[in-house]
Short mmCIF file of C-alpha atoms in Angstrom, two decimals:
data_model
loop_
_atom_site.label_atom_id
_atom_site.label_comp_id
_atom_site.label_asym_id
_atom_site.label_seq_id
_atom_site.Cartn_x
_atom_site.Cartn_y
_atom_site.Cartn_z
CA UNK A 740 0.41 0.35 -0.03
CA UNK A 741 0.85 3.74 -0.55
CA UNK A 742 2.23 5.41 2.00
CA UNK A 743 1.48 8.71 -0.34
CA UNK A 744 -1.01 11.21 2.12
CA UNK A 745 -3.12 14.25 0.84
CA UNK A 746 -2.96 16.53 0.44
CA UNK A 747 0.33 17.02 -1.83
CA UNK A 748 2.25 19.73 -3.03
CA UNK A 749 0.76 19.83 -6.58
CA UNK A 750 -3.05 18.59 -5.86
CA UNK A 751 -6.19 18.41 -7.07
CA UNK A 752 -10.29 18.58 -6.41
CA UNK A 753 -11.44 14.89 -8.24
CA UNK A 754 -13.24 15.12 -11.10
CA UNK A 755 -12.69 15.40 -14.46
CA UNK A 756 -14.30 16.10 -18.22
CA UNK A 757 -16.05 13.33 -19.41
CA UNK A 758 -14.24 11.93 -22.45
CA UNK A 759 -16.66 12.12 -25.53
CA UNK A 760 -16.50 8.47 -25.65
CA UNK A 761 -17.98 7.67 -21.94
CA UNK A 762 -20.74 10.61 -23.43
CA UNK A 763 -21.10 9.00 -25.67
CA UNK A 764 -21.75 5.30 -23.71
CA UNK A 765 -24.03 6.66 -21.30
CA UNK A 766 -26.38 8.32 -23.50
CA UNK A 767 -26.78 5.07 -25.67
CA UNK A 768 -27.46 2.79 -22.33
CA UNK A 769 -29.83 5.58 -20.81
CA UNK A 770 -31.66 5.05 -24.66
CA UNK A 771 -31.77 1.19 -23.60
CA UNK A 772 -28.75 0.71 -27.65
CA UNK A 773 -26.05 -0.27 -24.95
CA UNK A 774 -26.36 -3.26 -21.53
CA UNK A 775 -25.10 -1.86 -18.05
CA UNK A 776 -22.31 -4.31 -18.30
CA UNK A 777 -21.24 -2.52 -21.89
CA UNK A 778 -21.20 0.71 -20.21
CA UNK A 779 -19.44 -0.26 -17.83
CA UNK A 780 -17.00 -1.93 -19.32
CA UNK A 781 -16.61 2.26 -21.11
CA UNK A 782 -16.36 3.75 -18.58
CA UNK A 783 -13.38 1.05 -17.03
CA UNK A 784 -11.11 2.16 -20.13
CA UNK A 785 -11.51 6.17 -19.88
CA UNK A 786 -11.41 5.56 -16.17
CA UNK A 787 -7.61 4.05 -16.95
CA UNK A 788 -6.90 6.17 -19.25
CA UNK A 789 -7.42 8.85 -17.26
CA UNK A 790 -5.62 7.74 -14.65
CA UNK A 791 -2.25 7.06 -17.18
CA UNK A 792 -2.74 10.59 -18.54
CA UNK A 793 -2.64 11.94 -14.57
CA UNK A 794 0.13 9.55 -13.97
CA UNK A 795 2.10 11.51 -17.19
CA UNK A 796 2.07 15.07 -15.60
CA UNK A 797 3.67 13.98 -12.63
CA UNK A 798 0.55 13.46 -9.89
CA UNK A 799 1.30 11.58 -7.00
CA UNK A 800 -2.94 11.43 -6.64
CA UNK A 801 -4.67 9.63 -8.67
CA UNK A 802 -8.83 9.69 -9.04
CA UNK A 803 -11.47 8.33 -11.10
CA UNK A 804 -12.29 11.34 -12.60
CA UNK A 805 -15.76 11.30 -10.75
CA UNK A 806 -16.58 9.35 -14.49
CA UNK A 807 -18.91 7.37 -13.08
CA UNK A 808 -21.44 9.40 -11.49
CA UNK A 809 -23.36 12.18 -12.86
CA UNK A 810 -23.97 14.45 -10.21
CA UNK A 811 -20.90 15.51 -7.77
CA UNK A 812 -23.13 14.91 -4.76
CA UNK A 813 -26.32 13.16 -5.41
CA UNK A 814 -25.59 9.96 -7.05
CA UNK A 815 -23.46 8.90 -3.49
CA UNK A 816 -26.64 10.07 -1.32
CA UNK A 817 -28.48 7.74 -3.36
CA UNK A 818 -26.32 4.97 -2.02
CA UNK A 819 -28.69 5.20 1.18
CA UNK A 820 -30.87 3.28 2.17
CA UNK A 821 -34.29 5.30 2.87
CA UNK A 822 -33.22 7.95 -0.09
CA UNK A 823 -35.05 8.23 -3.70
CA UNK A 824 -34.43 10.18 -6.42
CA UNK A 825 -36.75 11.47 -9.41
CA UNK A 826 -35.20 12.95 -12.32
CA UNK A 827 -37.88 15.69 -13.09
CA UNK A 828 -35.68 18.64 -15.02
CA UNK A 829 -35.84 21.25 -11.40
CA UNK A 830 -32.57 22.09 -10.46
CA UNK A 831 -30.47 25.25 -8.88
CA UNK A 832 -30.24 28.54 -9.57
CA UNK A 833 -26.94 28.85 -10.56
CA UNK A 834 -25.51 32.62 -11.94
CA UNK A 835 -27.59 33.41 -14.78
CA UNK A 836 -27.79 29.39 -15.36
CA UNK A 837 -30.09 26.63 -14.20
CA UNK A 838 -27.75 23.61 -12.87
CA UNK A 839 -30.45 20.47 -13.68
CA UNK A 840 -30.73 18.26 -10.52
CA UNK A 841 -32.61 15.43 -9.48
CA UNK A 842 -34.86 15.66 -7.28
CA UNK A 843 -33.22 13.75 -3.89
CA UNK A 844 -35.43 13.10 -1.11
CA UNK A 845 -36.12 10.62 1.77
CA UNK A 846 -38.49 7.68 1.38
CA UNK A 847 -37.34 6.41 4.53
CA UNK A 848 -34.58 6.35 7.37
CA UNK A 849 -30.98 7.32 6.45
CA UNK A 850 -29.19 3.55 7.34
CA UNK A 851 -25.81 3.18 5.57
CA UNK A 852 -26.21 -0.97 2.98
CA UNK A 853 -22.74 -1.84 1.54
CA UNK A 854 -22.28 0.85 -0.71
CA UNK A 855 -21.25 0.78 -4.92
CA UNK A 856 -18.68 3.70 -4.43
CA UNK A 857 -16.22 1.68 -2.65
CA UNK A 858 -16.78 -0.83 -5.41
CA UNK A 859 -16.46 1.80 -7.74
CA UNK A 860 -12.80 2.55 -5.38
CA UNK A 861 -12.40 -0.66 -5.69
CA UNK A 862 -11.79 -0.18 -9.23
CA UNK A 863 -9.22 2.11 -8.67
CA UNK A 864 -6.91 1.51 -6.23
CA UNK A 865 -5.25 -1.38 -9.17
CA UNK A 866 -4.03 1.52 -10.44
CA UNK A 867 -2.06 2.67 -7.17
CA UNK A 868 1.82 1.96 -7.28
CA UNK A 869 5.29 3.12 -5.34
CA UNK A 870 4.83 7.20 -6.67
CA UNK A 871 0.40 7.47 -6.96
CA UNK A 872 -1.68 6.82 -3.71
CA UNK A 873 -6.18 6.46 -5.04
CA UNK A 874 -7.93 9.16 -3.18
CA UNK A 875 -11.61 9.54 -3.21
CA UNK A 876 -14.37 12.04 -3.01
CA UNK A 877 -17.92 12.16 -1.71
CA UNK A 878 -20.35 14.68 -0.63
CA UNK A 879 -19.92 15.78 2.95
CA UNK A 880 -22.42 14.65 5.51
CA UNK A 881 -23.75 18.38 5.56
CA UNK A 882 -24.21 17.76 2.07
CA UNK A 883 -26.37 14.96 2.28
CA UNK A 884 -27.73 16.97 5.78
CA UNK A 885 -28.78 20.18 3.63
CA UNK A 886 -30.19 18.02 1.15
CA UNK A 887 -33.02 16.69 3.22
CA UNK A 888 -33.46 20.01 4.60
CA UNK A 889 -34.14 22.19 1.18
CA UNK A 890 -37.35 23.95 1.24
CA UNK A 891 -38.75 20.98 -1.28
CA UNK A 892 -38.22 18.23 0.71
CA UNK A 893 -38.41 19.74 4.33
CA UNK A 894 -42.46 18.72 4.49
CA UNK A 895 -41.58 15.18 3.31
CA UNK A 896 -38.06 14.44 5.59
CA UNK A 897 -40.45 15.91 8.61
CA UNK A 898 -42.51 12.33 7.97
CA UNK A 899 -39.17 10.99 9.22
CA UNK A 900 -37.86 13.27 11.21
CA UNK A 901 -39.47 14.92 13.76
CA UNK A 902 -35.72 17.14 14.84
CA UNK A 903 -32.76 18.26 13.00
CA UNK A 904 -31.42 16.25 15.89
CA UNK A 905 -32.73 13.39 15.47
CA UNK A 906 -31.86 13.30 11.41
CA UNK A 907 -28.09 14.61 12.09
CA UNK A 908 -27.48 11.84 14.57
CA UNK A 909 -28.64 8.97 11.77
CA UNK A 910 -26.37 10.56 8.91
CA UNK A 911 -23.38 10.43 10.56
CA UNK A 912 -23.55 6.96 11.62
CA UNK A 913 -24.49 6.20 8.28
CA UNK A 914 -21.49 8.09 7.61
CA UNK A 915 -19.16 6.30 9.92
CA UNK A 916 -20.05 3.07 8.39
CA UNK A 917 -19.59 3.70 5.01
CA UNK A 918 -16.21 5.19 6.17
CA UNK A 919 -15.31 2.41 7.21
CA UNK A 920 -16.18 0.28 4.28
CA UNK A 921 -14.09 2.30 2.66
CA UNK A 922 -10.81 1.66 4.84
CA UNK A 923 -11.17 -1.90 4.89
CA UNK A 924 -11.79 -2.04 0.62
CA UNK A 925 -7.88 -0.13 1.98
CA UNK A 926 -8.73 3.25 1.35
CA UNK A 927 -6.55 5.78 3.20
CA UNK A 928 -7.62 8.90 1.96
CA UNK A 929 -10.95 10.24 1.68
CA UNK A 930 -12.56 13.70 0.06
CA UNK A 931 -15.38 14.98 1.95
CA UNK A 932 -17.00 17.80 -0.83
CA UNK A 933 -18.47 20.45 1.04
CA UNK A 934 -21.20 23.41 -0.66
CA UNK A 935 -22.49 23.90 2.46
CA UNK A 936 -20.21 26.59 4.29
CA UNK A 937 -19.73 28.30 1.01
CA UNK A 938 -23.14 28.96 0.55
CA UNK A 939 -24.35 30.69 3.70
CA UNK A 940 -21.56 33.13 3.44
CA UNK A 941 -22.15 36.64 2.44
CA UNK A 942 -24.67 39.00 2.73
CA UNK A 943 -27.40 36.77 0.39
CA UNK A 944 -27.03 34.01 2.29
CA UNK A 945 -27.47 36.17 5.82
CA UNK A 946 -30.50 37.55 4.37
CA UNK A 947 -32.07 33.98 2.83
CA UNK A 948 -32.18 32.72 6.16
CA UNK A 949 -33.45 35.62 7.99
CA UNK A 950 -36.65 35.63 5.59
CA UNK A 951 -37.13 32.11 6.14
CA UNK A 952 -36.88 32.70 10.74
CA UNK A 953 -33.35 30.85 10.84
CA UNK A 954 -30.77 32.06 12.66
CA UNK A 955 -27.74 31.25 10.52
CA UNK A 956 -25.45 30.11 13.72
CA UNK A 957 -27.83 27.59 14.69
CA UNK A 958 -27.17 26.44 10.50
CA UNK A 959 -24.13 26.58 11.23
CA UNK A 960 -23.77 24.43 14.41
CA UNK A 961 -25.92 21.67 13.05
CA UNK A 962 -23.56 21.61 9.14
CA UNK A 963 -20.13 21.37 11.62
CA UNK A 964 -22.30 18.73 14.27
CA UNK A 965 -23.30 16.09 11.85
CA UNK A 966 -19.41 16.41 9.45
CA UNK A 967 -18.10 15.50 12.95
CA UNK A 968 -20.24 12.68 13.79
CA UNK A 969 -19.45 11.22 10.84
CA UNK A 970 -15.48 11.71 11.72
CA UNK A 971 -15.90 10.25 15.16
CA UNK A 972 -14.01 6.49 15.01
CA UNK A 973 -12.26 7.58 11.79
CA UNK A 974 -9.05 5.12 11.96
CA UNK A 975 -6.11 6.94 12.84
CA UNK A 976 -4.08 6.05 9.44
CA UNK A 977 -6.79 6.87 7.47
CA UNK A 978 -6.28 10.65 5.76
CA UNK A 979 -10.02 12.80 5.82
CA UNK A 980 -10.21 16.22 4.14
CA UNK A 981 -13.09 18.25 2.93
CA UNK A 982 -12.95 21.08 -0.42
CA UNK A 983 -14.61 24.01 0.46
CA UNK A 984 -16.28 26.09 -2.17
CA UNK A 985 -19.34 27.96 -3.75
CA UNK A 986 -20.97 26.17 -6.48
CA UNK A 987 -19.49 25.12 -9.80
CA UNK A 988 -21.52 23.87 -12.54
CA UNK A 989 -21.06 24.61 -16.21
CA UNK A 990 -18.71 27.58 -15.41
CA UNK A 991 -21.12 29.76 -13.13
CA UNK A 992 -21.26 29.40 -9.48
CA UNK A 993 -23.87 29.59 -6.44
CA UNK A 994 -23.02 32.22 -4.00
CA UNK A 995 -19.85 34.94 -3.23
CA UNK A 996 -18.61 36.25 0.25
CA UNK A 997 -15.74 35.79 1.93
CA UNK A 998 -14.58 32.52 4.15
CA UNK A 999 -14.55 35.17 7.75
CA UNK A 1000 -18.80 34.49 8.83
CA UNK A 1001 -17.65 30.26 8.98
CA UNK A 1002 -13.84 30.21 9.96
CA UNK A 1003 -15.02 30.08 13.64
CA UNK A 1004 -16.51 26.52 13.03
CA UNK A 1005 -15.32 25.19 10.33
CA UNK A 1006 -11.54 25.98 10.04
CA UNK A 1007 -11.42 26.28 14.25
CA UNK A 1008 -13.68 23.61 14.83
CA UNK A 1009 -13.87 20.79 12.16
CA UNK A 1010 -12.31 17.21 12.78
CA UNK A 1011 -10.82 16.79 9.16
CA UNK A 1012 -6.72 16.43 7.70
CA UNK A 1013 -6.47 19.11 5.43
CA UNK A 1014 -8.77 21.62 3.29
CA UNK A 1015 -8.96 22.62 0.01
CA UNK A 1016 -10.29 25.81 -0.52
CA UNK A 1017 -11.26 28.26 -3.22
CA UNK A 1018 -8.72 31.26 -3.92
CA UNK A 1019 -9.82 32.28 -7.14
CA UNK A 1020 -11.12 35.23 -7.52
CA UNK A 1021 -12.75 37.95 -5.94
CA UNK A 1022 -15.42 36.03 -4.99
CA UNK A 1023 -13.68 34.11 -1.85
CA UNK A 1024 -12.02 37.22 0.29
CA UNK A 1025 -9.03 37.66 1.39
CA UNK A 1026 -6.64 34.57 2.95
CA UNK A 1027 -6.87 35.92 7.25
CA UNK A 1028 -9.93 33.77 7.96
CA UNK A 1029 -6.71 30.87 8.03
CA UNK A 1030 -5.41 32.08 10.88
CA UNK A 1031 -8.71 30.36 11.99
CA UNK A 1032 -7.63 27.07 11.11
CA UNK A 1033 -6.60 24.47 14.02
CA UNK A 1034 -3.76 22.69 14.95
CA UNK A 1035 -1.52 21.37 11.78
CA UNK A 1036 -4.01 20.92 9.48
CA UNK A 1037 -2.85 22.10 5.93
CA UNK A 1038 -4.53 24.05 3.79
CA UNK A 1039 -5.01 23.65 -0.23
CA UNK A 1040 -4.56 27.28 -2.18
CA UNK A 1041 -7.48 26.96 -4.97
CA UNK A 1042 -5.42 29.47 -6.78
CA UNK A 1043 -5.47 27.59 -9.96
CA UNK A 1044 -9.96 28.92 -11.25
CA UNK A 1045 -11.32 25.47 -13.48
CA UNK A 1046 -14.35 27.50 -14.70
CA UNK A 1047 -11.91 29.12 -17.64
CA UNK A 1048 -9.55 28.06 -19.68
CA UNK A 1049 -7.53 31.21 -19.59
CA UNK A 1050 -3.56 30.16 -18.00
CA UNK A 1051 -3.18 32.32 -14.66
CA UNK A 1052 -0.09 33.78 -14.48
CA UNK A 1053 2.16 32.55 -12.40
CA UNK A 1054 4.43 35.28 -11.04
CA UNK A 1055 1.07 36.33 -9.81
CA UNK A 1056 -0.39 33.16 -8.21
CA UNK A 1057 3.37 32.70 -6.77
CA UNK A 1058 2.84 36.11 -4.97
CA UNK A 1059 -0.66 35.13 -3.68
CA UNK A 1060 0.63 31.86 -2.26
CA UNK A 1061 3.29 34.43 -0.55
CA UNK A 1062 0.76 36.77 0.83
CA UNK A 1063 -0.95 33.57 3.02
CA UNK A 1064 2.57 33.13 5.18
CA UNK A 1065 1.08 36.36 7.49
CA UNK A 1066 -2.06 33.65 8.45
CA UNK A 1067 0.07 30.31 7.79
CA UNK A 1068 2.98 28.92 7.57
CA UNK A 1069 4.60 27.60 4.20
CA UNK A 1070 5.03 24.36 4.82
CA UNK A 1071 1.51 23.76 6.05
CA UNK A 1072 -0.21 25.02 2.58
CA UNK A 1073 -0.09 23.03 -0.85
CA UNK A 1074 -1.98 24.09 -4.40
CA UNK A 1075 -4.20 23.40 -6.28
CA UNK A 1076 -7.47 24.01 -8.66
CA UNK A 1077 -10.10 25.72 -6.69
CA UNK A 1078 -12.48 22.98 -7.63
CA UNK A 1079 -12.76 20.20 -9.74
CA UNK A 1080 -13.36 20.64 -14.11
CA UNK A 1081 -16.41 19.03 -13.98
CA UNK A 1082 -18.90 19.07 -10.73
CA UNK A 1083 -21.65 17.28 -12.97
CA UNK A 1084 -21.57 15.57 -16.35
CA UNK A 1085 -22.22 19.07 -18.12
CA UNK A 1086 -17.72 19.80 -16.98
CA UNK A 1087 -17.40 22.96 -17.24
CA UNK A 1088 -16.38 25.50 -20.34
CA UNK A 1089 -13.09 24.07 -21.34
CA UNK A 1090 -11.05 21.60 -23.37
CA UNK A 1091 -9.84 18.22 -22.42
CA UNK A 1092 -6.55 19.65 -23.22
CA UNK A 1093 -7.15 23.27 -21.68
CA UNK A 1094 -7.70 20.77 -18.50
CA UNK A 1095 -4.52 19.33 -18.40
CA UNK A 1096 -2.88 22.45 -19.57
CA UNK A 1097 -4.23 23.68 -15.70
CA UNK A 1098 -2.81 21.02 -14.00
CA UNK A 1099 0.65 21.26 -15.53
CA UNK A 1100 0.62 24.72 -14.84
CA UNK A 1101 0.10 23.77 -10.95
CA UNK A 1102 2.82 21.33 -10.95
CA UNK A 1103 5.17 24.08 -12.19
CA UNK A 1104 4.41 26.70 -9.84
CA UNK A 1105 4.21 24.11 -6.92
CA UNK A 1106 7.76 23.20 -7.81
CA UNK A 1107 9.16 26.50 -8.09
CA UNK A 1108 7.26 27.78 -4.53
CA UNK A 1109 8.15 24.20 -2.73
CA UNK A 1110 11.50 23.27 -3.94
#
């Protein structure tokens, strides 16, 4: 088993643009033109290729690009008992675009069962070697909690859970079970993806929750509680990191605002090993909230955008890395893109070649900073 751990000095969040062959196979499968086995064979082949590309670029962390899922978060939730979904054409409004997402809701109590993502990890793990380690990404427990209490799901959820505390308890325990499943399969590097913190920063979030009669501090306390409950009993030799962003769909975003208003909760108190943070433009604010990060946890600065093909200026990125030194030591910092390249199947507005150019840039900058 590889001894490499995340985060690496040059790293990435996890998802990659879907190759055309995979898109074509998915469409053919959905239209009933090919079998599930035939689609899986194409997915296996394309994952094999994308892992080879990651290694070719010299990265030491490998993922399957999230090629087997439609959405970065919902597919994972469907792997629990008590969760159902339906494609209705509904979605979430991003900046000028509707992110079309399956309705995902409760039909019973949330419980863990053998999770299909663990089998997906098993396929990825075969590609580990002395220079690389497999990382798997799943939505944070807070993301699952938030999904079940959005206004469209609130009444349905209350049929099964009288209080948010009861819901938090079951989600936390279900995640504990799945984390153990990943560990038993040999996974030592797991990443939570968490837009919940990014969704409650800024004045817009404050007004949105105020209109619902909900105190934001209560929301923050619940997000922290469910994430930390899931982490209870985590094996000591398993690294669990978290990626926090403000939404990423077809190169659009969901929210704006600095981390200041959530730092006292997530940075100071969430029991993860490292934070992958979105810092690619002015929407993310400054670095000062980083001083709230507790212990010796690492921070991966997401200074390279995945929303645009334009390559960042190396010297400007290096300058920003050093600016963060006021708040967190250089040895506890790493570099990555601010998010994945395809949080959903639709992907962001750049080509595969432009995607790889972005990762090449991340590696070049990191090697110059941390020689």
